[in-house]
mmCIF file of C-alpha atoms and ligand atoms in Angstrom:
data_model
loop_
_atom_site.group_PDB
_atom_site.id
_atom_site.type_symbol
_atom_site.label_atom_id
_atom_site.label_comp_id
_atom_site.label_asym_id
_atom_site.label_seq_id
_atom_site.Cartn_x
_atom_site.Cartn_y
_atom_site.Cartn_z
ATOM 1 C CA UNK A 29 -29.757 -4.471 6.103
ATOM 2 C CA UNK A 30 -30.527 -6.293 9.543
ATOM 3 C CA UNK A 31 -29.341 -9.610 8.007
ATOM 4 C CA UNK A 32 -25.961 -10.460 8.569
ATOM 5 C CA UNK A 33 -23.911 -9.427 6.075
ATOM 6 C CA UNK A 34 -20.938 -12.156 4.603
ATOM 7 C CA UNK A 35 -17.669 -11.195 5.126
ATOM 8 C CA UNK A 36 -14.776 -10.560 3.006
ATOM 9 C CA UNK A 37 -10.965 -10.227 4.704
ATOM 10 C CA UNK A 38 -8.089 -8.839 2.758
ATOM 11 C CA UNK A 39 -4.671 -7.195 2.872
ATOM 12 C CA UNK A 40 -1.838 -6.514 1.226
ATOM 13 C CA UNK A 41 1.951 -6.102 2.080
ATOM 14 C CA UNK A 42 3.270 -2.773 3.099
ATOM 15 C CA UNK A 43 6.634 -3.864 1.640
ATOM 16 C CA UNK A 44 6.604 -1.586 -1.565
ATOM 17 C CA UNK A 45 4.512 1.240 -2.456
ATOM 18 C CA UNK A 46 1.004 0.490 -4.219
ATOM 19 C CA UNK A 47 1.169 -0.231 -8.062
ATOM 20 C CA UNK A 48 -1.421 0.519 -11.025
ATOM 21 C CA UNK A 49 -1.677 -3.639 -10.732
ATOM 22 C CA UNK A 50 -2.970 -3.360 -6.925
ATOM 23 C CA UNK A 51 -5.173 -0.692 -8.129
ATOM 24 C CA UNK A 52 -6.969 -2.388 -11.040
ATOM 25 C CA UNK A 53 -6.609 -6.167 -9.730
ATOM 26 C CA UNK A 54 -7.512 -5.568 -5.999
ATOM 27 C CA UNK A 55 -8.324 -2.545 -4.106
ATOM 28 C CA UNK A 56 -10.665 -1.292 -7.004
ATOM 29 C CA UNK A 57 -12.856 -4.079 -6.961
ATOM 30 C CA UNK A 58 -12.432 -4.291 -2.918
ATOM 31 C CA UNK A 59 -14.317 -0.714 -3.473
ATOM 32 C CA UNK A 60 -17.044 -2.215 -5.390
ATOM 33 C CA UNK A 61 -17.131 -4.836 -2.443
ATOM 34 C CA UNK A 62 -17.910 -2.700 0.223
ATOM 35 C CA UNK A 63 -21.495 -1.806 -0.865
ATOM 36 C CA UNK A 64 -22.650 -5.224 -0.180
ATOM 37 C CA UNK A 65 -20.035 -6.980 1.884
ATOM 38 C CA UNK A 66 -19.079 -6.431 5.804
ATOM 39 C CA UNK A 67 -15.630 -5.649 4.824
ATOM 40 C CA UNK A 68 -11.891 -6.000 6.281
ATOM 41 C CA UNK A 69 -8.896 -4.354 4.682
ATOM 42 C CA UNK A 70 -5.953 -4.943 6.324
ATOM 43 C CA UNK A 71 -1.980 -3.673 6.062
ATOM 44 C CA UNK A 72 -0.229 -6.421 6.651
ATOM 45 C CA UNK A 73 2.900 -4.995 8.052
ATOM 46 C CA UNK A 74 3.549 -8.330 10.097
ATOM 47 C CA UNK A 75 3.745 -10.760 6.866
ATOM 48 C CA UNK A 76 5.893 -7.595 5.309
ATOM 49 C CA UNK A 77 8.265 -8.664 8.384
ATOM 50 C CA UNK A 78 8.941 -11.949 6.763
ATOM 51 C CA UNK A 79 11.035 -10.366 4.248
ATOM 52 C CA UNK A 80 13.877 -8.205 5.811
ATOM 53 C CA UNK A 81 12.746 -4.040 5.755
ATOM 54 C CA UNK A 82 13.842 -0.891 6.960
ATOM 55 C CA UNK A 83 12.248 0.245 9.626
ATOM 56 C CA UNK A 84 11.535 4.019 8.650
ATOM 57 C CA UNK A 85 10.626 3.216 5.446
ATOM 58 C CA UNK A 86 7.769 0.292 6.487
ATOM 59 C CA UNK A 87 6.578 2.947 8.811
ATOM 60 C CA UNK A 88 5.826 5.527 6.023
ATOM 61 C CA UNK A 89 4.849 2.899 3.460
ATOM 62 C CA UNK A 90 2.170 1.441 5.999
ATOM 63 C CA UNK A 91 0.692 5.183 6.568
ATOM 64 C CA UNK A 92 1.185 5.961 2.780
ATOM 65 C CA UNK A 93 -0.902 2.584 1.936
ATOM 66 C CA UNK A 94 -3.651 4.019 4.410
ATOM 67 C CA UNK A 95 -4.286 7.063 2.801
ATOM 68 C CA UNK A 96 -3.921 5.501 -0.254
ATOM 69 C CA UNK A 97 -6.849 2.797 0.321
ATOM 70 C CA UNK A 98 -8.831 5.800 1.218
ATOM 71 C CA UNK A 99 -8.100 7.722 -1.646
ATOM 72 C CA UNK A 100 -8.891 4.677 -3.997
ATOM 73 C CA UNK A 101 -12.708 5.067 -2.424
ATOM 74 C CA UNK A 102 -12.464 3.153 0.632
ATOM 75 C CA UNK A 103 -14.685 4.185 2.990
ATOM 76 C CA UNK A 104 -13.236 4.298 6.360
ATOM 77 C CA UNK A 105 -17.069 4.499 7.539
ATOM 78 C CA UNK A 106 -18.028 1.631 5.234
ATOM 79 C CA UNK A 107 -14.891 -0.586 5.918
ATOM 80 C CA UNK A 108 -12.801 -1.706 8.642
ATOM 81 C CA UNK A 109 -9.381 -0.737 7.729
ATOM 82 C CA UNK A 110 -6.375 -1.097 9.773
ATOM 83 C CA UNK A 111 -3.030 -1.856 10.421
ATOM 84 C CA UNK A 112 -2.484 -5.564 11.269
ATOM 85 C CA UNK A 113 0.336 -5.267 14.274
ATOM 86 C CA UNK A 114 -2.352 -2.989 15.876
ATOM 87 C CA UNK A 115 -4.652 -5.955 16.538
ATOM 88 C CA UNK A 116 -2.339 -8.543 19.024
ATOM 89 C CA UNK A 117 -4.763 -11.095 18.343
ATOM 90 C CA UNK A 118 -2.845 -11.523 14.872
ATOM 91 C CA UNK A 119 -0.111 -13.469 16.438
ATOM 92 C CA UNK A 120 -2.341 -15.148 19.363
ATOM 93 C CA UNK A 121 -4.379 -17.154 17.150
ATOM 94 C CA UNK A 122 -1.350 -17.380 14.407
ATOM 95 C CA UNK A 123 0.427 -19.188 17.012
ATOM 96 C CA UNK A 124 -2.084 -20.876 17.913
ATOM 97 C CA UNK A 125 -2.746 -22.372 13.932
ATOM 98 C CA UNK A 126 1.500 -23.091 13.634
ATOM 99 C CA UNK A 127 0.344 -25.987 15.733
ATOM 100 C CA UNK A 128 -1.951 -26.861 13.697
ATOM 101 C CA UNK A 129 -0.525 -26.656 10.226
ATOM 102 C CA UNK A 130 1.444 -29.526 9.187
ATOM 103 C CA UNK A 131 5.336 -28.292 8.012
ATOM 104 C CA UNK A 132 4.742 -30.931 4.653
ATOM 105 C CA UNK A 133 1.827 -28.576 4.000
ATOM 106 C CA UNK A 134 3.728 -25.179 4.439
ATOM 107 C CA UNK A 135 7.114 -27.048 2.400
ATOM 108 C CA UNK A 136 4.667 -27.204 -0.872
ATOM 109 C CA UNK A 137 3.427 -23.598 -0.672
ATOM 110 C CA UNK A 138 5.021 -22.207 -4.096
ATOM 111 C CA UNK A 139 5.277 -18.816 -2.587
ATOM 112 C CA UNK A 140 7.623 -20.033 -0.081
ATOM 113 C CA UNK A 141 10.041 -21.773 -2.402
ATOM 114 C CA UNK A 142 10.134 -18.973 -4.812
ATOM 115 C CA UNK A 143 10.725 -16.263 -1.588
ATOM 116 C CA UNK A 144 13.421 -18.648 -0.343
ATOM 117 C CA UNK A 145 15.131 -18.743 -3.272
ATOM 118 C CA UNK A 146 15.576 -14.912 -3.364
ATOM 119 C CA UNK A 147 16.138 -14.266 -0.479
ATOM 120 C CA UNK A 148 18.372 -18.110 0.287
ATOM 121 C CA UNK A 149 20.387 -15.832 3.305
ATOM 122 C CA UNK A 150 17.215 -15.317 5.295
ATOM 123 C CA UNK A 151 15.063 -17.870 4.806
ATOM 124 C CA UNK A 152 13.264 -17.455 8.156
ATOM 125 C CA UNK A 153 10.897 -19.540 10.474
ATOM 126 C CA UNK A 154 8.145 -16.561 9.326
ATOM 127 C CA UNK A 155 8.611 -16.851 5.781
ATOM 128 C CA UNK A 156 8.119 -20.493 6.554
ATOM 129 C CA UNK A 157 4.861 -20.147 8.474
ATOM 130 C CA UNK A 158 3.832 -17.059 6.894
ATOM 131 C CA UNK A 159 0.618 -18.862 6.066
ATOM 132 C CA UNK A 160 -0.311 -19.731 9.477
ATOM 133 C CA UNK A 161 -0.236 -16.054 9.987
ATOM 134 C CA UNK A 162 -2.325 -15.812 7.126
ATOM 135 C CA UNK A 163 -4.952 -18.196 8.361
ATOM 136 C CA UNK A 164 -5.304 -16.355 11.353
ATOM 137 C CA UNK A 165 -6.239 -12.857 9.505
ATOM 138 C CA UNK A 166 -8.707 -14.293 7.385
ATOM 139 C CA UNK A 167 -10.057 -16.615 10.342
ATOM 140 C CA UNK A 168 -10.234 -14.158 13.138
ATOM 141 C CA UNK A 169 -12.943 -12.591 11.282
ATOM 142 C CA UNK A 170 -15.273 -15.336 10.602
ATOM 143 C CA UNK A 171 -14.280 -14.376 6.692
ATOM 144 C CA UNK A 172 -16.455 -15.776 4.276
ATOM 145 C CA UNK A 173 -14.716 -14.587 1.320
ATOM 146 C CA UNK A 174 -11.049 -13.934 0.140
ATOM 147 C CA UNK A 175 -10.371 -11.419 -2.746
ATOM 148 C CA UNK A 176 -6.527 -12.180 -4.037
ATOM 149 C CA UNK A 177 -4.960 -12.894 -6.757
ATOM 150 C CA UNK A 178 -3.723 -16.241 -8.212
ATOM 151 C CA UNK A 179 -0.995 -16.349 -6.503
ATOM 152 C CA UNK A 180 -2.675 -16.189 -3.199
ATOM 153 C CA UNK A 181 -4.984 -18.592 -3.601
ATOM 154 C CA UNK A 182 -3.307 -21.978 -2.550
ATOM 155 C CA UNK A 183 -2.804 -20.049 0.731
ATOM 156 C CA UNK A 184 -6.662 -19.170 1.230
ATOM 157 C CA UNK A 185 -6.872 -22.977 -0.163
ATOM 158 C CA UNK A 186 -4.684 -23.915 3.075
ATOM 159 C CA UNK A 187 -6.189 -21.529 5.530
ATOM 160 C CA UNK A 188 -9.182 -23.475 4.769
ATOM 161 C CA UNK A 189 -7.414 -26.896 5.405
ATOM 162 C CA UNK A 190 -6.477 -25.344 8.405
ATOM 163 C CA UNK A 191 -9.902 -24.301 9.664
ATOM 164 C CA UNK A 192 -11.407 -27.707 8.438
ATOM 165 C CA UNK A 193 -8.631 -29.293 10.778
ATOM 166 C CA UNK A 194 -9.664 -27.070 13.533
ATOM 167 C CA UNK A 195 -12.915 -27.405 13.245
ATOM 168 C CA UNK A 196 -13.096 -31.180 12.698
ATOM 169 C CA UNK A 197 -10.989 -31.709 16.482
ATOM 170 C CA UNK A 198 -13.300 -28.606 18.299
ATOM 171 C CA UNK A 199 -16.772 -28.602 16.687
ATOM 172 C CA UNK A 200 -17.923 -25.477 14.609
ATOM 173 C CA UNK A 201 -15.126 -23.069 15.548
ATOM 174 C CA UNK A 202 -14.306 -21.091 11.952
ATOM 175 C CA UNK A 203 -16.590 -19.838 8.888
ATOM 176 C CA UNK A 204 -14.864 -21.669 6.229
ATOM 177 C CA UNK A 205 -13.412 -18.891 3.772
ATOM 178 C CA UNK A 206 -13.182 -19.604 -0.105
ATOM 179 C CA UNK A 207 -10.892 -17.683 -2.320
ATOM 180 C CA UNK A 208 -12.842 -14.831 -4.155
ATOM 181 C CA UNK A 209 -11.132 -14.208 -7.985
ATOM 182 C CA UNK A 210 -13.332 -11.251 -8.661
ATOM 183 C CA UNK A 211 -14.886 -11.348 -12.557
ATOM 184 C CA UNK A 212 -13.340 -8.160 -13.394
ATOM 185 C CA UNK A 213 -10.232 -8.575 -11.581
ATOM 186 C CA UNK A 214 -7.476 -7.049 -14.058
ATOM 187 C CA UNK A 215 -4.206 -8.929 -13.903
ATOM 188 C CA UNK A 216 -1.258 -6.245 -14.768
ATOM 189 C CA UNK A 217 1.787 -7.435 -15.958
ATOM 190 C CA UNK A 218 4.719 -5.954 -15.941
ATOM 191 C CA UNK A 219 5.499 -3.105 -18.653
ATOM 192 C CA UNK A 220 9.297 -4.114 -19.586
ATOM 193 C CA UNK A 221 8.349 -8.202 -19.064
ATOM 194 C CA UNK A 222 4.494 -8.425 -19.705
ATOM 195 C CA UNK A 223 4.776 -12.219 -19.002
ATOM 196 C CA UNK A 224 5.527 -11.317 -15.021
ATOM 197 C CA UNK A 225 2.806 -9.678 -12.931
ATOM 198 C CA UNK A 226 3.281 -5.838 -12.205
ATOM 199 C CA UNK A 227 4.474 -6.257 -8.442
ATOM 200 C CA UNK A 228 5.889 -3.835 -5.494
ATOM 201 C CA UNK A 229 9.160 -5.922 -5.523
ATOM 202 C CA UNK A 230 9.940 -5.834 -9.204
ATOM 203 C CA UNK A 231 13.566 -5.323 -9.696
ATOM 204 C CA UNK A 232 12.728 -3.634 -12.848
ATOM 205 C CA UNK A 233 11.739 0.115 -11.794
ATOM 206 C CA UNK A 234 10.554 1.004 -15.032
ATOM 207 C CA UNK A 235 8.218 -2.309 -15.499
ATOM 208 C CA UNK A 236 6.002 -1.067 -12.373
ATOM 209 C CA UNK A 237 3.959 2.149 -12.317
ATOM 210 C CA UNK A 238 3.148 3.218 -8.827
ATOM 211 C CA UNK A 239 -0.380 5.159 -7.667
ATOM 212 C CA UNK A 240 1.515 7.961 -6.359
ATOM 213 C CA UNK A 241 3.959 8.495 -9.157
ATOM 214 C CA UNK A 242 4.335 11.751 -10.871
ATOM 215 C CA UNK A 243 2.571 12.089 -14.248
ATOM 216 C CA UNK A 244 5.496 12.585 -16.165
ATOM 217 C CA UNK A 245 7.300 9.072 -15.092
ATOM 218 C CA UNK A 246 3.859 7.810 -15.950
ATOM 219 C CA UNK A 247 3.928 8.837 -18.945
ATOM 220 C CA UNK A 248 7.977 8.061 -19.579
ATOM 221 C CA UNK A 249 7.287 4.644 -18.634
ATOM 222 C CA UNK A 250 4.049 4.229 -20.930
ATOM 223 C CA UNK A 251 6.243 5.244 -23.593
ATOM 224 C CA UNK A 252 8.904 2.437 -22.930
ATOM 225 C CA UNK A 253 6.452 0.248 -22.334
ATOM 226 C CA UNK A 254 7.419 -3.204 -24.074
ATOM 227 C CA UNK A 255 4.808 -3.695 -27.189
ATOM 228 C CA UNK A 256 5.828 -6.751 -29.037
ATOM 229 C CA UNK A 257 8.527 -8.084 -31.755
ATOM 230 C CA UNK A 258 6.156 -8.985 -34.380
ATOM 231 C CA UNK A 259 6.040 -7.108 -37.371
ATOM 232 C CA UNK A 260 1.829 -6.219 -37.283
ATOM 233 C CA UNK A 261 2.497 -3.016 -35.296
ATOM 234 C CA UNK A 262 -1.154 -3.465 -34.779
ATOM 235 C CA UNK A 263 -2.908 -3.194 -31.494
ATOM 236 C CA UNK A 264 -4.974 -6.286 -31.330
ATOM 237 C CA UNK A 265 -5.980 -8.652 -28.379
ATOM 238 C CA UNK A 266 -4.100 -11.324 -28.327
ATOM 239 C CA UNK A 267 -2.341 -12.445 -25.415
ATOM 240 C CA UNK A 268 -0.615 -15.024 -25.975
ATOM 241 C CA UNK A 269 1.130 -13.808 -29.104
ATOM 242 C CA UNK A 270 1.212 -9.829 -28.378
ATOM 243 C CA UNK A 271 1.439 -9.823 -24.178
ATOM 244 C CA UNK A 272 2.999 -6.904 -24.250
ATOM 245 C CA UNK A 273 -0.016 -4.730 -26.270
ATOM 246 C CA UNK A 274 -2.713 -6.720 -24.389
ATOM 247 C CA UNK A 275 -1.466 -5.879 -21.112
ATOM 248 C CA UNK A 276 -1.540 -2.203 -22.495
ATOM 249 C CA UNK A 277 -4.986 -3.184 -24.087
ATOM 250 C CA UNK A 278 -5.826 -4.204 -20.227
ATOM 251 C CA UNK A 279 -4.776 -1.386 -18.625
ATOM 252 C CA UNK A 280 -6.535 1.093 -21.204
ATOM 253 C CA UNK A 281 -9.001 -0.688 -20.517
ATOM 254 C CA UNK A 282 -9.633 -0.405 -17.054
ATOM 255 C CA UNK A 283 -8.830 3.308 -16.782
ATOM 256 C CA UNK A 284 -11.436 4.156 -19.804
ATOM 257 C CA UNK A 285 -13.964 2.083 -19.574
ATOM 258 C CA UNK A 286 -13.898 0.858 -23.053
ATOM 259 C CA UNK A 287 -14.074 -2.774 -24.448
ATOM 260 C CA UNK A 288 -11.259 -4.527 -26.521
ATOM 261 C CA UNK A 289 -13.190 -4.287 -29.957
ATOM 262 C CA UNK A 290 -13.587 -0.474 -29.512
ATOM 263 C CA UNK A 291 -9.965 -0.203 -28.516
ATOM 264 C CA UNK A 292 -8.733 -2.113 -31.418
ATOM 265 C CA UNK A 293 -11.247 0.243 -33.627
ATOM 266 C CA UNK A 294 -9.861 3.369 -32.015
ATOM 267 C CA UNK A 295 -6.390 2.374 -32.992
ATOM 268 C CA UNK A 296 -6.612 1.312 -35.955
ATOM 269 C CA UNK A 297 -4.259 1.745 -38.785
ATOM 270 C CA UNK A 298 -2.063 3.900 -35.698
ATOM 271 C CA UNK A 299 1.121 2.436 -34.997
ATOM 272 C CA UNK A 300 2.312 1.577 -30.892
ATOM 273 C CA UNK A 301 3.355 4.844 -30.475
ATOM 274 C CA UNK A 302 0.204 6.373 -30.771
ATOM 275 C CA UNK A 303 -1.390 3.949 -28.709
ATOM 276 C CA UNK A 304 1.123 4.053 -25.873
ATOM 277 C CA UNK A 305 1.053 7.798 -25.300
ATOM 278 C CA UNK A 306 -3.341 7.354 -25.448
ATOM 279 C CA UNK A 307 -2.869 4.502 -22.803
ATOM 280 C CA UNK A 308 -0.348 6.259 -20.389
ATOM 281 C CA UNK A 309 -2.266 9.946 -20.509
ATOM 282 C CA UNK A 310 -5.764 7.713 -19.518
ATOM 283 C CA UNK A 311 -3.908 6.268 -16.603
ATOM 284 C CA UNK A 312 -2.473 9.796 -15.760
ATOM 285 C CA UNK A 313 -5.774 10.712 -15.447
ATOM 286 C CA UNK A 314 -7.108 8.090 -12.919
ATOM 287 C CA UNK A 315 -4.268 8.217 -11.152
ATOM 288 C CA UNK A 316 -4.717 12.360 -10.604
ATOM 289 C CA UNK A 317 -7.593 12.344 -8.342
ATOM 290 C CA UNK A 318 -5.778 9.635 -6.150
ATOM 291 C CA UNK A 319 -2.503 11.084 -5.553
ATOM 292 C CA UNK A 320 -3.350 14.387 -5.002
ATOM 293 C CA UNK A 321 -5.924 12.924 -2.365
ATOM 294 C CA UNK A 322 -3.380 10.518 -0.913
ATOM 295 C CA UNK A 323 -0.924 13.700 -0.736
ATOM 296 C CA UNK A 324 -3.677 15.495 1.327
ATOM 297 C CA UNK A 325 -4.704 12.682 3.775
ATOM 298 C CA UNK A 326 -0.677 12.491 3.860
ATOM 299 C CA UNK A 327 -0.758 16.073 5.599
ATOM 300 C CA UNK A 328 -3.283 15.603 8.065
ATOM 301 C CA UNK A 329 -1.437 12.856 10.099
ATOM 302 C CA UNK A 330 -4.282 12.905 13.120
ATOM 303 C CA UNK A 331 -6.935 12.380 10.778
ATOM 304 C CA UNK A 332 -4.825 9.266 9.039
ATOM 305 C CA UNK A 333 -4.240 8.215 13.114
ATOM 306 C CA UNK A 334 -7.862 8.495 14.291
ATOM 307 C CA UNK A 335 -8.673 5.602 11.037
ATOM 308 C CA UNK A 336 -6.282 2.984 12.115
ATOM 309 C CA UNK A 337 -6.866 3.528 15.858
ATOM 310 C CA UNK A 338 -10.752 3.201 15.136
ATOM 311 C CA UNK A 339 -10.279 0.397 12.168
ATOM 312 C CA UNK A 340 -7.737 -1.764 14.849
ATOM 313 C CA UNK A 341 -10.899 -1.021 17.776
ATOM 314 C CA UNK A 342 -13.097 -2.241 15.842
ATOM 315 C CA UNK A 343 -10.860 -5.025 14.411
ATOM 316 C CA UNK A 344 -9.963 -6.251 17.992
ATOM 317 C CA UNK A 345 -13.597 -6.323 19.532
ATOM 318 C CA UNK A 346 -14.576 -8.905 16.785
ATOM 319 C CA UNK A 347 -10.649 -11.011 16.459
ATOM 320 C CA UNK A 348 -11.085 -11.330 20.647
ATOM 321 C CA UNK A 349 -14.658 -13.479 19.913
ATOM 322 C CA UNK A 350 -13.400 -15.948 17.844
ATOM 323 C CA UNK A 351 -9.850 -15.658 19.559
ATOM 324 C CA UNK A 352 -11.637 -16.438 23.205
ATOM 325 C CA UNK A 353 -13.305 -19.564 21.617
ATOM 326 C CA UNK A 354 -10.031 -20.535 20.112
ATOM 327 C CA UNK A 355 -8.222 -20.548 23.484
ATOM 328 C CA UNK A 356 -10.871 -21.892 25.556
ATOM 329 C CA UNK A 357 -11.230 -25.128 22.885
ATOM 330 C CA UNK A 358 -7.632 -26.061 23.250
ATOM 331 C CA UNK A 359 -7.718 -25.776 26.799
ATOM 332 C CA UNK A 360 -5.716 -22.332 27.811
ATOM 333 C CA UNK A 361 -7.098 -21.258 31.433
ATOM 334 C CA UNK A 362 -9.545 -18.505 31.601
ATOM 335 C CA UNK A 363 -7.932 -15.411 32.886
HETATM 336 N N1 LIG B 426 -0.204 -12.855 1.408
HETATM 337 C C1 LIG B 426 -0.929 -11.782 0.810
HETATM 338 C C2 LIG B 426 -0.098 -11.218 -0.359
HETATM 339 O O1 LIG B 426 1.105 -11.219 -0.304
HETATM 340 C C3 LIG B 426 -1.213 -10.693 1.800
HETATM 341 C C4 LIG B 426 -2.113 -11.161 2.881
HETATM 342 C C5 LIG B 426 -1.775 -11.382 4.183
HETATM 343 C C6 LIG B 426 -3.490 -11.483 2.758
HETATM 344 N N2 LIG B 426 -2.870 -11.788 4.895
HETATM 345 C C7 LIG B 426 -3.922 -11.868 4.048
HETATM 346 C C8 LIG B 426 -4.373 -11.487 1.685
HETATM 347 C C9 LIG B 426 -5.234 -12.283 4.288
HETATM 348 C C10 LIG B 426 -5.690 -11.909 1.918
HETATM 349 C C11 LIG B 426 -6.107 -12.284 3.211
HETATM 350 O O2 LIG B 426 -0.678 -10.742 -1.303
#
């Protein structure tokens, strides 16, 4: 245990509740992480910024997501996890890595052209450099890995431009983080468009389920869930013909434990129906323990405040190392 432990850095947007997706493709296997791994879990209410909110409702998704991570299994003792604006260092040594990321580089980031195009009346200097800010989360912490999910990768591909940059003007400043696509990382699609990933922002309500939804929705939206137009009416992995029934396959999978051959066995000669209302009760029944923990740690508002004032202490004491070096490199004065 003495060695020093690698270190993984992640976060996720407090700019629409948690879904089943963020569940099975990230903060499950984050879980799993923390046995092994000196671990970082961040709310990243600053990048959630980028994208125009309101106010009381970041606020309560921000606390929400806390008690939430908890209630997934992180360890508040194991992990560090806190709120990003709590830890100032965030926008130091984002700042600091604007002026060193090239705008060509931030133009080609897909993320930004498909944000800009929603959102083409506020496409803001922070959506623009949104991956600076990025940088400086993973980089603050000496991170050696990155847990996201595809779409997050050619930024953790950038921050690592970035740090080579740095690094290759100051001498051995930054770890240089790689992008960590977790073996049993489920990707959840959508359950009304199965070829779009489940997300926070979908327009479609009933595409997304959420962790703290009430079983009944759960179980209305399992039941509308998009199968597929082919005739078969036969649950069978195959994605690229029957998205729909594999992303059901997928979840089903995750929340039982069972493999796609003994799924297809269990089903067999059933018809969607049957399998949708077996699919949405199993993820009723993960989803149980979590909500009515999240709705607890939701009541005890000192207890939620005493974890992100602790997570953001212990947070700070380790960004102001590497944040010192940063500012003494490029030649700030010592104060
Ligand atoms: N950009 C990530 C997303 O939208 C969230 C994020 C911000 C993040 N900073 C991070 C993820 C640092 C990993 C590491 O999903």
């Amino acid at each position: 245990m003495d060695e020093k432990r690698k270190v993984i850095f992640s976060g996720i947007q407090p700019s629409g509740e948690l879904t089943l997706g963020s569940y099975m493709g990230a903060i499950r296997n984050w879980v799993e992480l923390s046995e092994t791994y000196d671990c970082y879990y961040c709310i990243v209410d600053m990048h959630a910024i980028t994208v125009r909110q309101n106010p009381a409702d970041l606020r309560r998704r921000a606390l929400s997501q806390l008690a939430q991570y908890i209630a997934c299994g992180l360890d508040p003792a194991k992990n560090t996890l806190f709120i990003q604006s709590h830890v100032p260092a965030h926008a130091q040594l984002g700042w600091v890595l604007d002026c060193y990321t090239m705008f060509g580089e931030l133009s080609r980031m897909t993320q930004f052209k498909d944000k800009s195009a929603k959102n083409a009346e506020n496409i803001n200097a922070g959506l623009f450099t949104y991956p600076a800010l990025m940088a400086a989360d993973i980089l603050l912490y000496q991170t050696d890995l990155v847990p996201v999910g595809d779409d997050q990768k050619q930024h953790v591909e950038l921050c690592r431009d970035i740090a080579i940059r740095f690094n290759g003007v100051y001498g051995d400043v930054f770890t240089l983080p790689e992008p960590f696509i977790p073996k049993t990382g489920a990707r959840i699609m959508s359950l009304t468009t199965p070829e779009n990933k489940m997300s926070k922002s979908d327009k479609d309500p009933g595409g997304c389920i959420y962790l703290m939804e009430k079983p009944e929705d759960v179980l209305r939206a399992f039941k509308r869930a998009k199968t597929d137009s082919d005739t078969e009416n036969c649950v069978r992995f195959d994605p690229a013909a029957k998205p729909g029934v594999a992303n059901l396959m997928q979840i089903y999978s995750c929340a039982s434990g069972l493999g796609f051959e003994e799924i297809e066995r269990e089903f067999e000669g059933r018809g969607y129906g049957d399998f949708k209302t077996k699919v949405g009760e199993s993820v009723v029944e993960l989803l149980r323990p979590i909500r009515e923990k999240a709705e607890d740690l939701l009541k005890n508002k000192d207890y939620l405040a005493s974890v992100y004032r602790e997570g953001a202490d212990r947070a700070a004491a380790v960004a102001a190392r590497t944040l010192r070096k940063v500012y003494k490199k490029v030649g700030f004065v010592e104060r």
